[in-house]
Amino acid sequence: VKVSELGEFGLIDRLAEMADSLRDNRFPSWRNLIIGIGDDAAAWRCEGGTQLATVDSLVQGVHFPSAVDSWADLGWKSLAVNLSDIAAMGGLPRYALVALSLPGDTEADSVIEMYRGMLELAQPFGVAVVGGNISAAPQITITITVLGDSPAEDGLLTRDAARPGDRIAVTGSLGGAAAGLRLLETNPPLDPLSAGALRRAFWRPNPRVAEGRLLVGAGIKAAIDISDGLAADLGHICEASRVGARIDTSLVPLAAVALAAFGAAALEMAVTGGEDYELLFTGGDAAIRAVHQKAACPVTIIGDITSARGVLLQDGNGRTIEYQKRGWQHFAAA
Amino acid sequence: VKVSELGEFGLIDRLAEMADSLRDNRFPSWRNLIIGIGDDAAAWRCEGGTQLATVDSLVQGVHFPSAVDSWADLGWKSLAVNLSDIAAMGGLPRYALVALSLPGDTEADSVIEMYRGMLELAQPFGVAVVGGNISAAPQITITITVLGDSPAEDGLLTRDAARPGDRIAVTGSLGGAAAGLRLLETNPPLDPLSAGALRRAFWRPNPRVAEGRLLVGAGIKAAIDISDGLAADLGHICEASRVGARIDTSLVPLAAVALAAFGAAALEMAVTGGEDYELLFTGGDAAIRAVHQKAACPVTIIGDITSARGVLLQDGNGRTIEYQKRGWQHFAAA
């Protein structure tokens, strides 16, 4: 069976099973492990707290167009997706290692510009780029590992902690990144201001690190960052938690730039598009209200966790909505 | 200027300078940092000890032939190069994150077989594979990050600690991996036993983790693992330590399999070939003798650190030897 037939998540399940089958508590690594493969980041106990680690790759021609418009944007995004994973665990990002592979005829200035964009994001978060690797390859791949931590007394935000009766909430607004990607692919006539805002929505997501810490402080237990798409990532939470979900799509906070540029199509972008890197989380009304009051960004309740399995999308009148594609999956027969 | 003109190490220098220029001790990440870009692994202080992190990529068609002979071997090697980096710092490897990118038409069983080879190596070292990422791409790239640690009371083995008067020593024997690569590329007539041994030398290096710990215990301060080649990696030590080196090539311990298969050519393979993943280290006679007495593998003195810069290769009669290529460098005009 080909990888494309098994699918990204099918393959990950098989590999995770193999890795976990070697668990051996005579070794400190296994003894201290809290979360292995399958969440936004791995987590293990250390003296004084919890260590977090995550890795993500951006591949030219797969995650971003072959003709790179802004190398600084590419650098920003390649780090942002990892900081977002640490945020989705409720941790603080600390260190980054950058593995680059690229063709020898790449301009050195382009790589330096990419680094500049990456460091522009790293600096205010206090993330130190402390290592990496450079290798020749036929196309550009940027793989970044981010290490973070969390104080011992704090809980982690995991995918498997959603419970029936929880409300489902989301930070910020959705659909901007998908609209930005549509712009890059189709280049519709737009005023420069809107075009710039859309491009930024795709290329320069803001990892919700402060918001992740707020969630932990408010007692929220279940969260994920929206990388594959609202419906798909909610599906990941439901599977890990063995619950279901019902979303009222009329409550989904749409990115203003997506709405202005693409009108009614913005809703599908918001629900299935992904790459907005907002936090999707579940919990009681009071906890969500506490987050809402303290967060600098909007926090919106969009549905409920149910005991019936599956993710149900309904419009404001309770009618079921079906989209052809629920989110991003590598190797999925598009 | 193209990346191929600047070269791998020129580019790394530029990027490291950028990353370090953001050092800001108001952040705990920077305050705790001991070693950033430029050694075998990054290191930072944590409660109870030192954390270590390293990342390496293997790219199809660059680091290994496009037609993969044994996926298990590929998995072994992709983890081994990282465990070796932790060993070269004197640390213990604990956790691994695996980022795979590969074409959708790859057989899932091949990926599983690769993982099997990786876990075969991970298991006896107590290394837990705790995360990763899978992505579509035109060719296979395996990027592994390994996290390790070292007790607070122990020192680290760094590249910048060699001092004039130090003896230069190496674990195990050299040239086996280069001979194995030559076998893969040219397929000379060899008996199956020798061919198998050479293939293993290239594909299944044994990370010298126990030996790295022995070096620390004996008070050795300077070490690197031999990935680019003896001459090239000794050059890295000399540059970082601002010293020079003189090697008596007649003392270099040659891999028996390389000598048997390629005769006199084995010496050049041992000096410039790389990928043997032995430890190259410097220190006083007494410390090296202590390592020699405790190590399960051969430990051989092959030269001296000098105050005159550069790496001088001499034969047993003191005559200078020059090789066309001193070791591996990405983007080097071959």
XYZ file of C-alpha atoms in Angstrom:
668
model
C 0.000 0.000 0.000
C 1.285 3.443 -0.978
C 1.677 6.266 1.542
C -0.914 8.204 -0.500
C -3.441 5.398 0.043
C -2.777 5.048 3.765
C -2.827 8.846 4.194
C -0.832 11.108 6.504
C -2.756 10.227 9.643
C -2.959 6.503 8.918
C 0.808 6.401 8.524
C 1.385 8.439 11.697
C -0.838 6.016 13.646
C 1.248 3.058 12.471
C 4.563 4.746 13.305
C 3.336 5.995 16.692
C 2.271 2.470 17.609
C 5.757 1.166 16.755
C 7.511 3.912 18.728
C 5.263 3.480 21.782
C 5.649 -0.298 21.759
C 9.275 0.196 22.823
C 8.300 2.006 26.028
C 10.721 0.825 28.704
C 10.494 2.508 32.087
C 13.972 1.399 33.087
C 15.127 4.373 30.996
C 14.614 7.907 32.392
C 13.410 9.108 28.965
C 10.376 6.830 29.068
C 9.830 7.266 32.802
C 9.591 11.039 32.431
C 7.523 11.087 29.240
C 4.098 12.718 29.587
C 2.989 13.045 25.947
C 4.537 11.252 22.966
C 3.450 11.247 19.324
C -0.042 12.586 18.593
C -0.454 16.007 20.179
C 0.760 19.476 19.139
C 4.042 18.864 20.942
C 5.750 16.157 22.964
C 6.123 16.744 26.709
C 8.268 15.250 29.429
C 8.993 16.017 33.063
C 12.271 17.613 34.050
C 13.442 19.088 37.330
C 11.447 22.251 37.893
C 8.870 21.789 35.150
C 7.819 20.283 31.865
C 9.826 20.298 28.641
C 8.018 20.633 25.307
C 9.267 19.851 21.802
C 7.737 20.103 18.359
C 8.918 19.962 14.746
C 7.363 21.088 11.460
C 8.509 21.273 7.862
C 7.614 23.670 5.069
C 8.306 22.202 1.625
C 8.589 24.325 -1.518
C 5.814 23.518 -3.964
C 3.768 21.846 -1.215
C 3.365 24.357 1.620
C 4.339 27.422 -0.341
C 4.548 28.344 -4.046
C 7.747 27.468 -5.932
C 8.380 31.125 -6.750
C 9.118 32.667 -3.349
C 7.721 36.173 -3.234
C 9.185 37.241 0.107
C 11.877 35.196 1.792
C 11.370 37.078 5.044
C 7.712 35.977 5.051
C 8.792 32.389 4.497
C 11.177 32.592 7.460
C 8.489 34.109 9.677
C 5.943 31.450 8.816
C 8.302 28.504 9.177
C 9.003 29.499 12.775
C 5.439 30.667 13.515
C 3.889 27.240 12.884
C 6.164 25.782 15.564
C 5.675 28.539 18.139
C 1.959 27.962 17.588
C 2.350 24.274 18.511
C 4.021 25.232 21.797
C 1.270 27.812 22.405
C -1.352 25.106 21.818
C 0.185 23.104 24.690
C 0.086 26.155 26.992
C 3.882 26.433 27.067
C 6.510 29.082 26.422
C 8.838 28.641 23.426
C 12.553 28.967 24.288
C 14.907 27.524 21.656
C 14.775 26.789 17.928
C 16.899 24.583 15.659
C 16.665 25.222 11.930
C 17.364 22.524 9.326
C 17.509 23.988 5.825
C 17.901 22.050 2.632
C 18.130 23.988 -0.588
C 19.644 24.044 -4.101
C 23.179 25.391 -4.400
C 22.088 28.085 -6.857
C 19.868 29.758 -4.239
C 20.999 33.339 -3.594
C 22.740 33.554 -0.206
C 20.962 36.885 0.324
C 17.627 35.099 0.015
C 18.572 32.701 2.806
C 19.771 35.603 4.947
C 16.494 37.422 4.262
C 14.601 34.292 5.302
C 16.564 34.194 8.540
C 15.795 37.873 9.070
C 12.053 37.156 8.901
C 12.458 34.233 11.272
C 14.435 36.268 13.800
C 11.957 39.135 13.557
C 9.382 36.752 15.012
C 11.783 34.996 17.415
C 13.090 38.145 19.063
C 9.988 39.435 20.893
C 9.220 35.906 22.139
C 12.762 35.541 23.491
C 13.280 32.452 21.322
C 16.977 31.797 20.713
C 17.975 30.127 17.442
C 20.739 27.884 18.775
C 21.472 25.355 16.088
C 20.644 23.806 12.804
C 21.852 22.148 9.715
C 22.303 23.140 6.071
C 22.195 20.607 3.288
C 22.029 20.532 -0.506
C 18.701 19.414 -2.030
C 16.717 19.813 -5.260
C 14.153 22.107 -3.595
C 13.833 24.177 -0.444
C 12.674 22.509 2.762
C 12.710 24.300 6.095
C 12.328 22.072 9.133
C 12.276 23.820 12.482
C 12.305 22.230 15.912
C 11.177 24.368 18.826
C 11.821 23.505 22.466
C 9.672 25.087 25.122
C 8.697 24.622 28.713
C 5.939 25.029 31.196
C 6.084 25.529 34.981
C 5.673 22.326 37.020
C 2.544 23.578 38.752
C 0.742 24.303 35.463
C -1.265 21.840 33.424
C -0.827 21.236 29.711
C -3.392 21.816 26.970
C -3.957 18.485 25.246
C -6.156 17.155 22.476
C -7.640 14.388 24.579
C -9.206 16.473 27.357
C -12.485 17.599 25.722
C -15.618 16.395 27.545
C -19.291 16.289 26.476
C -20.956 19.514 27.593
C -17.805 21.610 27.009
C -18.290 24.729 24.907
C -16.016 25.095 21.881
C -14.235 28.431 21.450
C -11.662 29.983 19.187
C -9.252 32.923 19.448
C -9.091 35.643 16.787
C -10.771 35.190 13.414
C -10.612 32.509 10.736
C -10.352 32.266 6.962
C -7.704 34.941 6.452
C -4.913 32.512 5.636
C -7.011 30.488 3.175
C -8.107 33.716 1.503
C -4.465 34.775 1.318
C -3.538 31.485 -0.325
C -6.430 31.904 -2.820
C -5.039 35.340 -3.635
C -1.567 33.904 -4.264
C -3.002 31.175 -6.487
C -5.547 33.145 -8.485
C -4.371 36.754 -8.231
C -7.858 38.350 -8.377
C -8.201 42.154 -8.871
C -7.885 43.637 -5.359
C -6.812 47.010 -4.009
C -3.197 46.912 -2.736
C -4.294 47.398 0.874
C -6.568 44.334 0.910
C -4.048 42.307 -1.074
C -1.350 43.157 1.469
C -3.569 42.230 4.404
C -4.478 38.886 2.812
C -0.865 38.106 2.008
C 0.059 38.844 5.640
C -2.770 36.607 6.873
C -1.218 33.693 4.961
C 2.454 34.455 5.546
C 2.640 36.113 8.957
C 0.414 34.334 11.464
C 0.790 35.456 15.077
C 1.402 32.490 17.360
C -1.013 32.730 20.285
C 1.571 32.151 23.009
C 0.127 34.643 25.516
C -3.366 33.269 24.874
C -2.153 29.699 25.469
C -0.858 30.775 28.874
C -4.220 32.496 29.576
C -6.052 29.253 28.775
C -3.909 27.329 31.264
C -4.474 30.036 33.884
C -8.243 29.851 33.352
C -8.284 26.081 33.865
C -8.864 25.118 30.212
C -7.598 21.561 29.533
C -8.206 20.870 25.815
C -6.742 22.860 22.922
C -5.191 22.582 19.476
C -3.920 25.172 17.032
C -5.760 25.515 13.735
C -3.309 24.408 11.099
C -5.257 21.829 9.062
C -8.583 23.702 9.309
C -11.260 24.318 11.957
C -13.299 21.225 11.058
C -10.246 18.984 10.656
C -8.516 20.146 13.839
C -11.740 19.875 15.818
C -11.876 16.343 14.412
C -8.400 15.703 15.902
C -9.641 16.845 19.333
C -12.796 14.708 19.049
C -10.858 11.600 18.035
C -8.284 11.980 20.805
C -11.001 12.757 23.393
C -13.467 10.133 22.041
C -16.228 12.709 21.808
C -18.123 14.564 19.080
C -18.786 18.211 18.290
C -21.473 20.465 16.896
C -20.482 23.803 15.355
C -22.902 26.622 14.552
C -21.116 28.038 11.514
C -23.012 31.332 11.827
C -20.991 31.950 14.995
C -17.588 31.343 13.377
C -15.634 34.639 13.508
C -14.701 35.399 9.887
C -11.548 37.319 9.029
C -12.669 40.723 7.757
C -10.152 40.610 4.896
C -11.511 37.255 3.699
C -15.083 38.496 3.857
C -14.265 41.716 1.996
C -12.366 39.939 -0.770
C -14.356 36.747 -1.227
C -17.807 37.415 0.292
C -19.874 34.338 1.109
C -16.971 32.015 0.154
C -15.154 33.243 3.282
C -17.165 30.890 5.502
C -15.879 27.749 3.784
C -12.363 29.198 3.961
C -12.804 29.764 7.701
C -14.160 26.277 8.385
C -11.932 24.161 6.127
C -9.027 26.374 5.044
C -6.554 26.049 7.906
C -3.268 27.816 8.551
C -4.813 30.582 10.649
C -2.894 29.318 13.718
C -5.605 30.457 16.104
C -6.247 28.366 19.222
C -9.301 26.117 19.229
C -10.224 25.021 22.755
C -13.009 23.579 24.860
C -14.140 24.112 28.434
C -16.872 25.393 30.710
C -18.620 28.733 30.163
C -16.979 30.342 33.189
C -13.451 29.406 32.123
C -14.052 30.655 28.585
C -15.521 33.878 29.942
C -12.379 34.357 32.047
C -10.216 33.939 28.933
C -12.459 36.315 27.009
C -12.059 39.010 29.651
C -8.282 38.840 29.769
C -7.372 38.157 26.134
C -6.236 40.979 23.875
C -7.867 39.221 20.902
C -11.500 38.175 20.325
C -12.579 34.892 21.925
C -15.726 33.382 20.421
C -17.871 30.408 21.402
C -18.858 28.523 18.249
C -20.371 25.231 19.411
C -20.454 22.357 21.878
C -18.740 19.065 22.551
C -21.212 16.163 22.341
C -21.108 12.506 23.269
C -22.252 11.498 19.754
C -19.069 10.999 17.696
C -18.192 13.049 14.615
C -18.003 16.748 13.846
C -21.392 18.171 12.860
C -21.455 21.510 11.027
C -24.788 23.391 11.167
C -25.834 26.784 9.875
C -27.669 29.315 12.067
C -30.966 27.491 11.380
C -29.679 24.122 12.501
C -29.329 22.777 8.948
C -26.361 20.458 8.353
C -23.616 21.796 6.098
C -21.303 19.509 4.148
C -18.077 20.642 2.535
C -16.255 18.555 -0.043
C -12.994 18.790 1.825
C -12.791 19.280 5.579
C -9.190 20.334 5.791
C -5.635 19.708 4.823
C -4.128 16.252 4.757
C -0.859 15.320 3.113
C -1.152 12.657 0.396
C -4.949 13.027 0.414
C -6.383 12.297 -3.043
C -7.256 15.976 -3.632
C 26.356 35.492 -4.452
C 24.970 31.955 -4.687
C 24.904 29.587 -1.727
C 27.255 27.317 -3.709
C 29.811 30.141 -3.921
C 29.586 31.106 -0.255
C 29.721 27.417 0.765
C 28.030 25.587 3.616
C 30.292 26.939 6.341
C 30.371 30.492 5.010
C 26.594 30.577 5.047
C 26.404 29.079 8.545
C 28.819 31.762 9.810
C 26.592 34.515 8.430
C 23.412 33.030 9.897
C 25.034 32.319 13.267
C 26.169 35.924 13.480
C 22.607 37.117 12.837
C 21.115 34.758 15.404
C 23.687 35.653 18.076
C 23.273 39.381 17.495
C 19.795 39.094 19.035
C 21.156 37.812 22.349
C 19.061 39.439 25.064
C 19.688 38.331 28.636
C 16.339 39.609 29.827
C 14.975 36.345 28.399
C 15.677 33.076 30.270
C 16.491 31.342 26.964
C 19.502 33.578 26.350
C 20.476 33.737 30.010
C 20.700 29.932 30.231
C 22.377 29.378 26.872
C 25.842 27.788 27.081
C 26.519 26.865 23.437
C 24.610 28.151 20.405
C 25.273 27.569 16.703
C 28.664 26.104 15.805
C 29.307 22.983 17.865
C 28.019 19.412 17.554
C 24.952 20.329 19.593
C 23.460 23.348 21.339
C 23.531 23.371 25.144
C 21.694 25.297 27.818
C 21.419 25.131 31.587
C 18.300 23.752 33.206
C 17.531 22.836 36.786
C 19.587 19.775 37.590
C 21.856 19.777 34.563
C 22.490 20.729 30.965
C 20.119 20.205 28.044
C 21.536 19.316 24.617
C 19.873 19.549 21.205
C 20.994 18.716 17.692
C 19.396 18.293 14.269
C 20.560 16.634 11.045
C 19.004 15.870 7.678
C 19.590 13.049 5.224
C 18.471 13.962 1.691
C 17.846 11.359 -1.007
C 20.315 11.726 -3.862
C 22.653 13.815 -1.672
C 23.410 11.796 1.467
C 22.257 8.441 0.144
C 21.624 6.953 -3.303
C 18.217 7.538 -4.920
C 17.538 3.812 -5.063
C 17.204 2.839 -1.396
C 18.646 -0.620 -0.887
C 17.613 -1.119 2.741
C 15.108 1.203 4.361
C 16.011 -0.137 7.794
C 19.633 0.913 7.204
C 18.457 4.385 6.204
C 16.445 4.670 9.409
C 19.381 3.511 11.522
C 21.788 5.971 9.959
C 19.449 8.962 10.106
C 19.183 8.560 13.882
C 22.823 7.498 14.374
C 24.253 10.767 13.024
C 22.287 12.646 15.685
C 23.106 10.347 18.594
C 26.724 10.794 17.528
C 26.405 14.590 17.893
C 25.140 14.188 21.456
C 27.977 11.703 22.140
C 30.474 14.259 20.826
C 29.274 16.712 23.504
C 29.662 14.081 26.236
C 25.901 13.856 26.796
C 23.253 11.158 26.894
C 20.571 11.133 24.168
C 16.986 10.971 25.486
C 14.335 11.995 22.952
C 14.022 12.117 19.170
C 11.631 13.947 16.835
C 11.434 12.711 13.258
C 10.393 14.965 10.359
C 9.854 12.961 7.179
C 9.070 14.362 3.780
C 8.476 11.936 0.956
C 6.571 11.307 -2.285
C 3.039 9.968 -1.960
C 3.873 6.911 -4.063
C 6.398 5.660 -1.483
C 5.390 2.245 -0.145
C 4.053 2.582 3.412
C 5.918 -0.626 4.255
C 9.184 1.056 3.291
C 8.537 3.881 5.747
C 7.635 1.382 8.440
C 10.824 -0.561 7.688
C 12.809 2.684 7.980
C 11.236 3.319 11.364
C 12.087 -0.232 12.392
C 15.776 0.398 11.674
C 15.634 3.678 13.579
C 13.976 2.104 16.604
C 16.434 -0.796 16.544
C 19.152 1.772 17.290
C 17.014 3.918 19.637
C 15.940 1.089 21.907
C 19.260 0.062 23.547
C 20.121 3.747 24.113
C 16.761 4.358 25.789
C 15.961 7.059 23.227
C 12.210 7.640 22.956
C 10.818 8.779 19.598
C 8.201 11.225 20.864
C 7.132 13.283 17.910
C 7.566 14.276 14.359
C 5.979 15.438 11.193
C 5.119 13.871 7.840
C 4.869 15.922 4.694
C 4.587 15.377 0.943
C 7.701 16.216 -1.119
C 9.295 15.289 -4.461
C 12.073 13.260 -2.765
C 12.771 11.734 0.627
C 14.278 13.891 3.366
C 14.657 12.650 6.923
C 15.370 15.336 9.499
C 15.836 14.158 13.058
C 16.190 16.273 16.161
C 17.674 14.631 19.238
C 17.450 16.068 22.745
C 19.904 14.926 25.345
C 21.284 15.960 28.683
C 24.328 15.916 30.864
C 24.629 16.034 34.679
C 25.250 19.505 36.121
C 28.572 18.501 37.667
C 29.976 17.247 34.326
C 31.693 19.341 31.703
C 30.846 19.350 28.003
C 33.079 18.318 25.115
C 33.409 21.319 22.819
C 35.259 22.171 19.628
C 36.941 25.232 21.084
C 38.854 23.599 23.951
C 41.926 22.193 22.153
C 45.237 23.660 23.380
C 48.746 23.559 21.870
C 50.575 20.542 23.308
C 47.412 18.402 23.440
C 47.681 14.991 21.834
C 45.057 14.155 19.188
C 43.279 10.804 19.522
C 40.471 8.931 17.847
C 38.139 6.091 18.849
C 37.711 2.973 16.728
C 38.977 2.876 13.142
C 38.469 5.078 10.099
C 37.769 4.723 6.396
C 35.113 2.024 6.632
C 32.212 4.314 5.761
C 33.994 5.888 2.783
C 34.927 2.425 1.547
C 31.298 1.366 1.943
C 30.158 4.370 -0.095
C 32.744 3.545 -2.783
C 31.310 0.019 -2.877
C 27.772 1.368 -3.332
C 28.907 3.691 -6.118
C 31.221 1.390 -8.058
C 30.120 -2.109 -7.081
C 33.574 -3.759 -7.359
C 33.895 -7.567 -7.275
C 34.005 -8.472 -3.559
C 33.130 -11.561 -1.568
C 29.690 -11.245 0.088
C 31.194 -11.144 3.594
C 33.442 -8.120 2.858
C 30.688 -6.431 0.874
C 28.304 -6.837 3.805
C 30.841 -5.472 6.278
C 31.517 -2.438 4.073
C 27.835 -1.765 3.590
C 27.341 -1.897 7.363
C 30.264 0.490 7.885
C 28.481 3.076 5.721
C 24.904 2.450 6.827
C 25.122 1.364 10.459
C 27.608 3.520 12.373
C 27.658 2.991 16.142
C 27.295 6.292 17.978
C 30.058 6.504 20.607
C 27.790 7.530 23.475
C 29.542 5.458 26.169
C 32.928 6.679 24.911
C 31.768 10.309 25.057
C 30.871 9.808 28.715
C 34.297 8.198 29.300
C 36.010 11.247 27.779
C 34.160 13.562 30.166
C 35.047 11.323 33.086
C 38.725 11.379 32.119
C 38.773 15.171 32.007
C 38.932 15.541 28.197
C 37.557 18.945 27.103
C 37.721 19.021 23.272
C 35.943 16.597 20.929
C 34.000 16.347 17.686
C 32.481 13.404 15.854
C 33.940 12.506 12.477
C 31.169 13.196 9.973
C 32.844 15.402 7.351
C 36.197 13.545 7.514
C 39.179 13.357 9.895
C 41.071 16.251 8.276
C 37.964 18.416 7.869
C 36.624 17.800 11.375
C 40.053 18.363 12.900
C 39.986 21.626 10.944
C 36.701 22.517 12.695
C 38.345 21.928 16.093
C 41.410 23.968 15.107
C 39.349 26.883 13.846
C 37.114 26.977 16.913
C 40.128 26.612 19.253
C 42.392 28.963 17.217
C 45.135 26.345 17.086
C 46.719 24.061 14.484
C 47.320 20.327 14.235
C 49.851 17.872 12.923
C 48.717 14.325 12.066
C 51.051 11.400 11.458
C 48.952 9.534 8.909
C 50.908 6.311 9.527
C 49.278 6.233 12.982
C 45.693 6.601 11.692
C 43.815 3.383 12.572
C 42.464 2.067 9.262
C 39.252 0.058 9.088
C 40.244 -3.514 8.273
C 37.421 -3.848 5.746
C 38.590 -0.739 3.864
C 42.181 -1.973 3.819
C 41.169 -5.449 2.616
C 38.946 -4.128 -0.162
C 40.851 -1.065 -1.364
C 44.479 -1.512 -0.164
C 46.573 1.634 -0.094
C 43.562 3.800 -1.079
C 42.141 3.115 2.386
C 44.365 5.789 3.952
C 42.865 8.622 1.918
C 39.401 7.253 2.727
C 40.277 7.287 6.433
C 41.663 10.830 6.367
C 39.169 12.570 4.072
C 36.181 10.232 3.719
C 34.049 11.032 6.736
C 30.856 9.431 8.037
C 32.678 7.030 10.364
C 31.120 8.789 13.390
C 34.093 8.015 15.599
C 35.080 10.576 18.241
C 38.088 12.770 17.540
C 39.407 14.413 20.697
C 42.410 16.154 22.221
C 43.957 16.206 25.674
C 46.943 15.278 27.778
C 48.661 11.873 27.612
C 47.390 10.785 31.025
C 43.751 11.575 30.234
C 43.944 9.764 26.892
C 45.588 6.777 28.586
C 42.722 6.676 31.085
C 40.206 6.618 28.224
C 42.224 3.933 26.453
C 42.186 1.708 29.546
C 38.421 1.931 30.052
C 37.111 2.021 26.474
C 35.742 -1.123 24.843
C 36.993 0.131 21.462
C 40.518 1.031 20.299
C 41.757 4.520 21.222
C 44.700 5.745 19.141
C 46.923 8.814 19.379
C 47.501 10.156 15.842
C 49.098 13.585 16.281
C 49.450 16.825 18.233
C 47.793 20.186 18.561
C 50.186 22.988 17.603
C 50.165 26.745 17.931
C 50.883 27.168 14.182
C 47.485 27.342 12.452
C 46.261 24.840 9.866
C 46.011 21.060 9.737
C 49.276 19.468 8.604
C 49.161 15.875 7.340
C 52.504 14.023 7.406
C 53.442 10.455 6.569
C 55.552 8.303 8.906
C 58.713 9.945 7.565
C 57.519 13.480 8.248
C 56.759 14.211 4.592
C 53.721 16.428 3.977
C 50.740 14.774 2.310
C 48.201 16.732 0.299
C 44.812 15.387 -0.721
C 42.683 17.043 -3.371
C 39.648 17.127 -1.122
C 39.880 17.283 2.648
C 36.345 16.305 3.435
C 32.689 16.794 2.814
C 31.140 20.213 2.362
C 27.680 20.898 0.979
C 27.642 23.100 -2.128
C 31.424 22.718 -2.487
C 32.472 22.875 -6.128
C 33.328 19.151 -6.209
